[in-house]
PDB file of C-alpha atoms in Angstrom:
ATOM      1  CA  MET A   1      36.750  78.118  81.711  1.00 94.00           C
ATOM      2  CA  LEU A   2      35.521  75.093  79.792  1.00 98.00           C
ATOM      3  CA  PHE A   3      32.534  73.756  79.833  1.00 98.00           C
ATOM      4  CA  ASP A   4      32.023  69.973  79.358  1.00 98.00           C
ATOM      5  CA  THR A   5      28.476  69.745  78.045  1.00 98.00           C
ATOM      6  CA  HIS A   6      27.873  65.924  78.010  1.00 98.00           C
ATOM      7  CA  ALA A   7      29.918  63.940  80.937  1.00 98.00           C
ATOM      8  CA  HIS A   8      28.977  59.735  81.909  1.00 98.00           C
ATOM      9  CA  LEU A   9      31.667  60.523  85.490  1.00 98.00           C
ATOM     10  CA  ASN A  10      28.031  57.819  86.960  1.00 98.00           C
ATOM     11  CA  ASP A  11      30.027  54.723  84.692  1.00 98.00           C
ATOM     12  CA  THR A  12      31.544  52.502  86.343  1.00 97.00           C
ATOM     13  CA  GLN A  13      34.849  53.236  85.012  1.00 98.00           C
ATOM     14  CA  TYR A  14      35.167  55.571  87.176  1.00 98.00           C
ATOM     15  CA  ASN A  15      35.212  53.700  90.467  1.00 97.00           C
ATOM     16  CA  GLU A  16      38.294  53.572  91.202  1.00 97.00           C
ATOM     17  CA  ASP A  17      39.632  56.656  90.174  1.00 98.00           C
ATOM     18  CA  LEU A  18      37.081  59.595  90.404  1.00 98.00           C
ATOM     19  CA  GLU A  19      38.789  62.163  92.747  1.00 98.00           C
ATOM     20  CA  GLU A  20      41.774  61.908  90.669  1.00 98.00           C
ATOM     21  CA  VAL A  21      39.873  62.196  87.356  1.00 98.00           C
ATOM     22  CA  ILE A  22      38.168  65.440  88.248  1.00 98.00           C
ATOM     23  CA  GLU A  23      41.724  66.768  89.374  1.00 98.00           C
ATOM     24  CA  ARG A  24      42.681  66.273  86.063  1.00 98.00           C
ATOM     25  CA  ALA A  25      39.188  67.945  84.761  1.00 98.00           C
ATOM     26  CA  GLN A  26      40.641  71.377  87.024  1.00 98.00           C
ATOM     27  CA  THR A  27      44.037  71.513  86.566  1.00 98.00           C
ATOM     28  CA  GLU A  28      42.931  71.304  82.216  1.00 98.00           C
ATOM     29  CA  GLY A  29      40.504  74.601  82.924  1.00 98.00           C
ATOM     30  CA  VAL A  30      37.314  72.483  82.963  1.00 98.00           C
ATOM     31  CA  SER A  31      34.746  74.912  85.517  1.00 98.00           C
ATOM     32  CA  GLU A  32      31.376  72.595  84.943  1.00 98.00           C
ATOM     33  CA  MET A  33      30.102  69.196  83.668  1.00 98.00           C
ATOM     34  CA  VAL A  34      26.763  68.273  82.502  1.00 99.00           C
ATOM     35  CA  ILE A  35      26.520  64.705  84.192  1.00 98.00           C
ATOM     36  CA  VAL A  36      24.233  62.291  81.078  1.00 98.00           C
ATOM     37  CA  GLY A  37      22.540  59.423  83.349  1.00 98.00           C
ATOM     38  CA  PHE A  38      20.252  57.266  80.571  1.00 98.00           C
ATOM     39  CA  ASP A  39      18.471  54.110  82.917  1.00 98.00           C
ATOM     40  CA  ARG A  40      17.774  53.874  86.675  1.00 98.00           C
ATOM     41  CA  PRO A  41      21.663  52.839  87.420  1.00 98.00           C
ATOM     42  CA  THR A  42      23.014  56.113  85.606  1.00 98.00           C
ATOM     43  CA  ILE A  43      20.291  58.466  86.502  1.00 98.00           C
ATOM     44  CA  GLN A  44      20.119  57.211  90.605  1.00 98.00           C
ATOM     45  CA  ARG A  45      24.620  57.890  90.426  1.00 98.00           C
ATOM     46  CA  ALA A  46      24.310  61.046  88.391  1.00 98.00           C
ATOM     47  CA  MET A  47      22.008  62.852  91.029  1.00 98.00           C
ATOM     48  CA  GLU A  48      24.962  61.729  93.937  1.00 98.00           C
ATOM     49  CA  LEU A  49      27.229  63.027  91.651  1.00 98.00           C
ATOM     50  CA  VAL A  50      25.347  65.973  91.207  1.00 98.00           C
ATOM     51  CA  GLU A  51      24.460  66.544  95.068  1.00 98.00           C
ATOM     52  CA  ARG A  52      28.409  65.658  96.178  1.00 98.00           C
ATOM     53  CA  TYR A  53      29.909  68.900  93.836  1.00 98.00           C
ATOM     54  CA  ASP A  54      28.568  71.840  93.157  1.00 97.00           C
ATOM     55  CA  PHE A  55      31.033  72.333  89.606  1.00 98.00           C
ATOM     56  CA  MET A  56      28.132  69.606  88.878  1.00 98.00           C
ATOM     57  CA  PHE A  57      24.772  69.353  86.935  1.00 98.00           C
ATOM     58  CA  ALA A  58      22.289  66.502  85.831  1.00 98.00           C
ATOM     59  CA  CYS A  59      20.967  66.166  82.064  1.00 98.00           C
ATOM     60  CA  VAL A  60      18.354  62.786  83.189  1.00 98.00           C
ATOM     61  CA  GLY A  61      16.327  60.900  80.729  1.00 98.00           C
ATOM     62  CA  TRP A  62      15.957  57.447  78.562  1.00 98.00           C
ATOM     63  CA  HIS A  63      17.884  56.405  76.416  1.00 98.00           C
ATOM     64  CA  PRO A  64      16.873  54.799  73.043  1.00 98.00           C
ATOM     65  CA  VAL A  65      18.745  52.148  73.175  1.00 98.00           C
ATOM     66  CA  ASP A  66      17.388  50.829  76.051  1.00 98.00           C
ATOM     67  CA  ALA A  67      13.354  52.573  74.901  1.00 98.00           C
ATOM     68  CA  ILE A  68      12.042  49.414  75.704  1.00 98.00           C
ATOM     69  CA  ASP A  69      12.766  48.447  78.848  1.00 97.00           C
ATOM     70  CA  MET A  70      11.211  52.240  79.632  1.00 98.00           C
ATOM     71  CA  THR A  71       8.216  52.252  81.863  1.00 98.00           C
ATOM     72  CA  ASP A  72       5.637  54.947  82.462  1.00 98.00           C
ATOM     73  CA  GLU A  73       6.916  54.126  86.373  1.00 98.00           C
ATOM     74  CA  ASP A  74      10.363  55.287  84.730  1.00 98.00           C
ATOM     75  CA  LEU A  75       9.095  58.434  82.663  1.00 98.00           C
ATOM     76  CA  THR A  76       7.440  59.720  85.960  1.00 98.00           C
ATOM     77  CA  TRP A  77      10.545  59.595  87.938  1.00 98.00           C
ATOM     78  CA  ILE A  78      12.444  61.684  85.324  1.00 98.00           C
ATOM     79  CA  GLU A  79       9.849  64.724  86.143  1.00 98.00           C
ATOM     80  CA  GLU A  80       9.995  64.841  89.086  1.00 98.00           C
ATOM     81  CA  LEU A  81      13.551  64.673  89.048  1.00 98.00           C
ATOM     82  CA  THR A  82      13.286  68.040  86.694  1.00 98.00           C
ATOM     83  CA  SER A  83      12.170  70.153  89.834  1.00 98.00           C
ATOM     84  CA  HIS A  84      15.898  69.473  91.420  1.00 98.00           C
ATOM     85  CA  PRO A  85      17.872  72.289  90.548  1.00 98.00           C
ATOM     86  CA  LYS A  86      20.692  70.689  89.400  1.00 98.00           C
ATOM     87  CA  VAL A  87      18.615  69.160  86.910  1.00 98.00           C
ATOM     88  CA  VAL A  88      19.083  71.688  83.394  1.00 98.00           C
ATOM     89  CA  ALA A  89      18.248  69.016  80.980  1.00 98.00           C
ATOM     90  CA  ILE A  90      16.045  65.517  79.665  1.00 98.00           C
ATOM     91  CA  GLY A  91      18.033  63.586  77.749  1.00 98.00           C
ATOM     92  CA  GLU A  92      20.452  61.726  76.184  1.00 98.00           C
ATOM     93  CA  MET A  93      17.163  61.087  74.135  1.00 98.00           C
ATOM     94  CA  GLY A  94      16.661  60.137  69.852  1.00 98.00           C
ATOM     95  CA  LEU A  95      16.910  56.885  67.995  1.00 98.00           C
ATOM     96  CA  ASP A  96      19.336  55.118  67.588  1.00 98.00           C
ATOM     97  CA  TYR A  97      19.306  52.420  64.912  1.00 97.00           C
ATOM     98  CA  HIS A  98      22.628  50.699  64.371  1.00 96.00           C
ATOM     99  CA  TRP A  99      21.752  48.348  67.497  1.00 93.00           C
ATOM    100  CA  ASP A 100      18.639  46.294  67.114  1.00 87.00           C
ATOM    101  CA  LYS A 101      17.190  45.889  71.279  1.00 96.00           C
ATOM    102  CA  SER A 102      14.723  48.152  70.190  1.00 97.00           C
ATOM    103  CA  PRO A 103      12.223  48.767  67.724  1.00 97.00           C
ATOM    104  CA  LYS A 104      12.241  51.743  65.567  1.00 98.00           C
ATOM    105  CA  ASP A 105       8.181  52.316  66.538  1.00 98.00           C
ATOM    106  CA  VAL A 106       9.597  51.429  70.278  1.00 98.00           C
ATOM    107  CA  GLN A 107      11.857  54.382  70.106  1.00 98.00           C
ATOM    108  CA  LYS A 108       9.909  56.727  68.441  1.00 98.00           C
ATOM    109  CA  GLU A 109       7.274  56.732  71.390  1.00 98.00           C
ATOM    110  CA  VAL A 110       9.994  57.174  73.873  1.00 98.00           C
ATOM    111  CA  PHE A 111      11.417  60.217  72.053  1.00 98.00           C
ATOM    112  CA  ARG A 112       7.710  61.826  71.670  1.00 98.00           C
ATOM    113  CA  ARG A 113       7.532  61.623  75.033  1.00 98.00           C
ATOM    114  CA  GLN A 114      10.510  62.929  76.659  1.00 98.00           C
ATOM    115  CA  ILE A 115      10.101  65.387  74.172  1.00 98.00           C
ATOM    116  CA  ARG A 116       6.349  66.333  75.341  1.00 98.00           C
ATOM    117  CA  LEU A 117       7.476  65.950  78.672  1.00 98.00           C
ATOM    118  CA  ALA A 118      10.291  68.696  78.013  1.00 98.00           C
ATOM    119  CA  LYS A 119       7.913  70.968  76.704  1.00 98.00           C
ATOM    120  CA  LYS A 120       5.611  70.535  79.995  1.00 98.00           C
ATOM    121  CA  VAL A 121       8.606  70.986  83.016  1.00 98.00           C
ATOM    122  CA  LYS A 122      10.345  73.910  80.379  1.00 98.00           C
ATOM    123  CA  LEU A 123      14.076  72.165  80.198  1.00 98.00           C
ATOM    124  CA  PRO A 124      16.100  71.859  77.141  1.00 98.00           C
ATOM    125  CA  ILE A 125      16.815  68.580  74.865  1.00 98.00           C
ATOM    126  CA  VAL A 126      19.708  66.334  74.779  1.00 98.00           C
ATOM    127  CA  ILE A 127      19.704  64.479  71.631  1.00 98.00           C
ATOM    128  CA  HIS A 128      21.678  60.590  70.588  1.00 98.00           C
ATOM    129  CA  ASN A 129      21.612  59.999  66.927  1.00 98.00           C
ATOM    130  CA  ARG A 130      22.806  57.413  65.307  1.00 97.00           C
ATOM    131  CA  GLU A 131      22.717  56.340  61.716  1.00 97.00           C
ATOM    132  CA  ALA A 132      18.652  57.957  62.123  1.00 97.00           C
ATOM    133  CA  THR A 133      19.396  61.817  60.822  1.00 97.00           C
ATOM    134  CA  ALA A 134      15.986  61.963  58.999  1.00 97.00           C
ATOM    135  CA  ASP A 135      13.614  60.291  61.537  1.00 98.00           C
ATOM    136  CA  ILE A 136      15.192  62.372  64.201  1.00 98.00           C
ATOM    137  CA  VAL A 137      14.954  65.668  62.720  1.00 98.00           C
ATOM    138  CA  GLU A 138      11.113  65.341  61.261  1.00 98.00           C
ATOM    139  CA  ILE A 139      10.196  64.005  64.852  1.00 98.00           C
ATOM    140  CA  LEU A 140      11.451  67.315  66.039  1.00 98.00           C
ATOM    141  CA  LYS A 141       9.746  69.286  63.698  1.00 98.00           C
ATOM    142  CA  GLU A 142       6.977  67.585  64.270  1.00 98.00           C
ATOM    143  CA  GLU A 143       6.910  67.532  68.252  1.00 98.00           C
ATOM    144  CA  LYS A 144       7.814  71.192  67.691  1.00 98.00           C
ATOM    145  CA  ALA A 145      10.760  71.015  70.026  1.00 98.00           C
ATOM    146  CA  GLU A 146      12.031  73.954  69.072  1.00 98.00           C
ATOM    147  CA  GLU A 147       9.927  75.334  72.416  1.00 98.00           C
ATOM    148  CA  VAL A 148      12.196  74.345  74.109  1.00 98.00           C
ATOM    149  CA  GLY A 149      15.244  73.716  71.633  1.00 98.00           C
ATOM    150  CA  GLY A 150      18.589  71.571  73.383  1.00 98.00           C
ATOM    151  CA  ILE A 151      21.632  69.509  72.970  1.00 98.00           C
ATOM    152  CA  MET A 152      22.702  67.852  69.180  1.00 98.00           C
ATOM    153  CA  HIS A 153      24.901  65.705  71.273  1.00 98.00           C
ATOM    154  CA  CYS A 154      28.376  64.668  69.420  1.00 97.00           C
ATOM    155  CA  PHE A 155      26.604  66.058  66.276  1.00 97.00           C
ATOM    156  CA  SER A 156      28.687  63.799  63.431  1.00 94.00           C
ATOM    157  CA  GLY A 157      26.183  64.819  60.338  1.00 95.00           C
ATOM    158  CA  SER A 158      26.802  67.669  57.836  1.00 97.00           C
ATOM    159  CA  PRO A 159      26.737  70.766  57.955  1.00 98.00           C
ATOM    160  CA  GLU A 160      23.130  71.010  55.934  1.00 98.00           C
ATOM    161  CA  VAL A 161      21.701  69.139  58.829  1.00 97.00           C
ATOM    162  CA  ALA A 162      23.500  70.719  61.251  1.00 98.00           C
ATOM    163  CA  LYS A 163      22.142  74.165  59.853  1.00 98.00           C
ATOM    164  CA  GLU A 164      18.767  73.213  59.845  1.00 98.00           C
ATOM    165  CA  CYS A 165      19.154  71.854  63.690  1.00 98.00           C
ATOM    166  CA  VAL A 166      20.629  75.427  64.562  1.00 98.00           C
ATOM    167  CA  ASN A 167      17.349  76.922  62.967  1.00 98.00           C
ATOM    168  CA  MET A 168      15.475  74.609  65.089  1.00 98.00           C
ATOM    169  CA  ASN A 169      16.725  76.234  68.047  1.00 98.00           C
ATOM    170  CA  PHE A 170      19.881  73.704  68.885  1.00 98.00           C
ATOM    171  CA  TYR A 171      23.215  74.158  69.583  1.00 99.00           C
ATOM    172  CA  ILE A 172      25.426  71.141  67.485  1.00 98.00           C
ATOM    173  CA  SER A 173      28.039  70.130  70.180  1.00 98.00           C
ATOM    174  CA  LEU A 174      31.620  68.777  69.033  1.00 98.00           C
ATOM    175  CA  GLY A 175      33.515  65.971  70.710  1.00 98.00           C
ATOM    176  CA  GLY A 176      36.608  63.904  70.856  1.00 98.00           C
ATOM    177  CA  PRO A 177      36.258  63.319  66.061  1.00 98.00           C
ATOM    178  CA  VAL A 178      36.737  66.793  65.753  1.00 98.00           C
ATOM    179  CA  THR A 179      40.465  65.775  66.498  1.00 98.00           C
ATOM    180  CA  PHE A 180      40.571  62.890  64.288  1.00 97.00           C
ATOM    181  CA  LYS A 181      42.859  63.014  61.298  1.00 93.00           C
ATOM    182  CA  ASN A 182      40.353  61.214  59.150  1.00 91.00           C
ATOM    183  CA  ALA A 183      37.156  63.229  60.652  1.00 93.00           C
ATOM    184  CA  LYS A 184      35.768  65.391  57.483  1.00 95.00           C
ATOM    185  CA  LYS A 185      32.486  66.663  58.357  1.00 97.00           C
ATOM    186  CA  PRO A 186      32.832  66.956  62.079  1.00 97.00           C
ATOM    187  CA  LYS A 187      35.593  69.246  61.199  1.00 98.00           C
ATOM    188  CA  GLU A 188      33.513  71.099  58.089  1.00 98.00           C
ATOM    189  CA  VAL A 189      30.616  71.410  60.945  1.00 98.00           C
ATOM    190  CA  ALA A 190      33.690  73.237  63.424  1.00 98.00           C
ATOM    191  CA  ALA A 191      34.336  75.870  60.772  1.00 98.00           C
ATOM    192  CA  GLU A 192      30.885  76.560  59.269  1.00 98.00           C
ATOM    193  CA  ILE A 193      28.602  77.105  62.175  1.00 98.00           C
ATOM    194  CA  PRO A 194      29.150  80.146  64.016  1.00 98.00           C
ATOM    195  CA  LEU A 195      30.678  80.159  67.207  1.00 98.00           C
ATOM    196  CA  GLU A 196      27.401  81.670  69.232  1.00 98.00           C
ATOM    197  CA  LYS A 197      25.741  77.964  68.427  1.00 98.00           C
ATOM    198  CA  LEU A 198      28.479  76.027  69.708  1.00 98.00           C
ATOM    199  CA  LEU A 199      29.348  73.468  72.319  1.00 98.00           C
ATOM    200  CA  ILE A 200      32.030  71.280  73.608  1.00 98.00           C
ATOM    201  CA  GLU A 201      31.827  67.988  75.216  1.00 98.00           C
ATOM    202  CA  THR A 202      33.829  64.495  76.060  1.00 98.00           C
ATOM    203  CA  ASP A 203      31.234  62.101  75.523  1.00 98.00           C
ATOM    204  CA  CYS A 204      33.628  60.389  78.513  1.00 98.00           C
ATOM    205  CA  PRO A 205      34.197  57.389  78.576  1.00 98.00           C
ATOM    206  CA  TYR A 206      33.372  57.349  75.585  1.00 98.00           C
ATOM    207  CA  LEU A 207      35.533  59.422  72.138  1.00 97.00           C
ATOM    208  CA  ALA A 208      38.421  60.101  73.143  1.00 98.00           C
ATOM    209  CA  PRO A 209      40.476  62.421  70.832  1.00 98.00           C
ATOM    210  CA  HIS A 210      43.525  62.477  69.610  1.00 98.00           C
ATOM    211  CA  PRO A 211      46.305  61.858  71.256  1.00 97.00           C
ATOM    212  CA  TYR A 212      44.275  59.511  73.150  1.00 98.00           C
ATOM    213  CA  ARG A 213      41.833  58.134  70.390  1.00 97.00           C
ATOM    214  CA  GLY A 214      41.125  54.179  72.108  1.00 96.00           C
ATOM    215  CA  LYS A 215      40.973  55.214  75.378  1.00 98.00           C
ATOM    216  CA  ARG A 216      39.368  56.086  78.155  1.00 98.00           C
ATOM    217  CA  ASN A 217      38.175  59.576  77.290  1.00 98.00           C
ATOM    218  CA  GLU A 218      37.397  61.632  80.670  1.00 98.00           C
ATOM    219  CA  PRO A 219      36.360  65.447  80.908  1.00 98.00           C
ATOM    220  CA  GLY A 220      40.149  67.109  80.966  1.00 98.00           C
ATOM    221  CA  TYR A 221      40.434  66.019  77.541  1.00 98.00           C
ATOM    222  CA  VAL A 222      37.707  68.462  75.991  1.00 98.00           C
ATOM    223  CA  LYS A 223      40.790  71.478  76.437  1.00 98.00           C
ATOM    224  CA  LEU A 224      41.481  69.213  73.378  1.00 98.00           C
ATOM    225  CA  VAL A 225      38.064  69.962  71.681  1.00 98.00           C
ATOM    226  CA  ALA A 226      38.452  73.698  72.121  1.00 98.00           C
ATOM    227  CA  GLU A 227      41.806  73.689  71.104  1.00 98.00           C
ATOM    228  CA  GLN A 228      40.294  71.953  67.431  1.00 98.00           C
ATOM    229  CA  ILE A 229      37.567  73.931  66.757  1.00 98.00           C
ATOM    230  CA  ALA A 230      39.720  76.594  67.721  1.00 98.00           C
ATOM    231  CA  GLU A 231      42.453  75.992  65.055  1.00 98.00           C
ATOM    232  CA  ILE A 232      39.790  75.256  62.463  1.00 98.00           C
ATOM    233  CA  LYS A 233      38.304  78.649  63.011  1.00 98.00           C
ATOM    234  CA  GLY A 234      41.147  80.826  63.231  1.00 98.00           C
ATOM    235  CA  LEU A 235      40.254  81.740  66.755  1.00 98.00           C
ATOM    236  CA  THR A 236      42.569  81.783  70.390  1.00 98.00           C
ATOM    237  CA  PHE A 237      42.012  79.045  72.125  1.00 98.00           C
ATOM    238  CA  GLU A 238      40.450  81.499  75.035  1.00 98.00           C
ATOM    239  CA  GLU A 239      37.807  82.475  72.347  1.00 98.00           C
ATOM    240  CA  VAL A 240      36.393  78.976  71.682  1.00 98.00           C
ATOM    241  CA  ALA A 241      36.251  78.825  75.587  1.00 98.00           C
ATOM    242  CA  GLU A 242      35.136  81.011  76.970  1.00 98.00           C
ATOM    243  CA  ALA A 243      32.136  81.590  73.715  1.00 98.00           C
ATOM    244  CA  THR A 244      31.724  77.863  74.308  1.00 98.00           C
ATOM    245  CA  THR A 245      30.918  77.701  77.963  1.00 98.00           C
ATOM    246  CA  GLN A 246      28.555  81.168  77.869  1.00 98.00           C
ATOM    247  CA  ASN A 247      26.695  79.433  74.860  1.00 98.00           C
ATOM    248  CA  ALA A 248      25.772  76.564  77.574  1.00 98.00           C
ATOM    249  CA  LYS A 249      24.930  78.245  81.023  1.00 98.00           C
ATOM    250  CA  LYS A 250      22.436  79.940  79.096  1.00 98.00           C
ATOM    251  CA  LEU A 251      20.627  77.128  77.408  1.00 98.00           C
ATOM    252  CA  PHE A 252      20.747  75.168  80.839  1.00 98.00           C
ATOM    253  CA  GLY A 253      20.244  78.352  82.729  1.00 98.00           C
ATOM    254  CA  ILE A 254      23.190  78.103  84.998  1.00 97.00           C
ATOM    255  CA  LYS A 255      23.803  81.840  86.744  1.00 89.00           C
TER     256      LYS A 255
END
């Protein structure tokens, strides 16, 4: 069975056919998934979904692109939600230097505040990183994020950075890009990082794997990610599915 550790089924792109998407995922062997909320509307929708489906869990936090919009009340609300039994992580949080909506200093402060909250409530964190690797690693070290650990979501960096993150108590999560023919780094990471520190995800509706690249992604496609990792590592699909599922359950505290 497969565990999609990062899905956005709370996205409006699934408003018309959510049930069919879920059925396809289950047909492909997806047994659990984490729905990620990163602002008020997506967090609210994530909570609605995890209340409705027993195999869904929630990750709640504030996206760095929208850091400038986060208020003290928002952070307090996120803290309150962490008492819900199906909230298993805080995020996605981090830094995004591709878009310039939120100034870097604001992003860093919101990132630090969420790490501190995670340590307070003892939940792992899910890291969004776009063109900001050095600053993210520095902040994780300064805030002693290894105390809670977490996930480097949709990791796109080098094997060297991946190993540095593993040493800080983080799992490396690979998604659709590992299946792209021209994606050198994710394939190197898949080869070099031990299976016990790897997770799989879709980040749906984004980053659909080959042969669906450019189309809407969905949780069922996480099977293609697992198959690619198995091929790279010279393992069976079943070995990768079993290990990544157990890794996710261990991190999220799911029995």
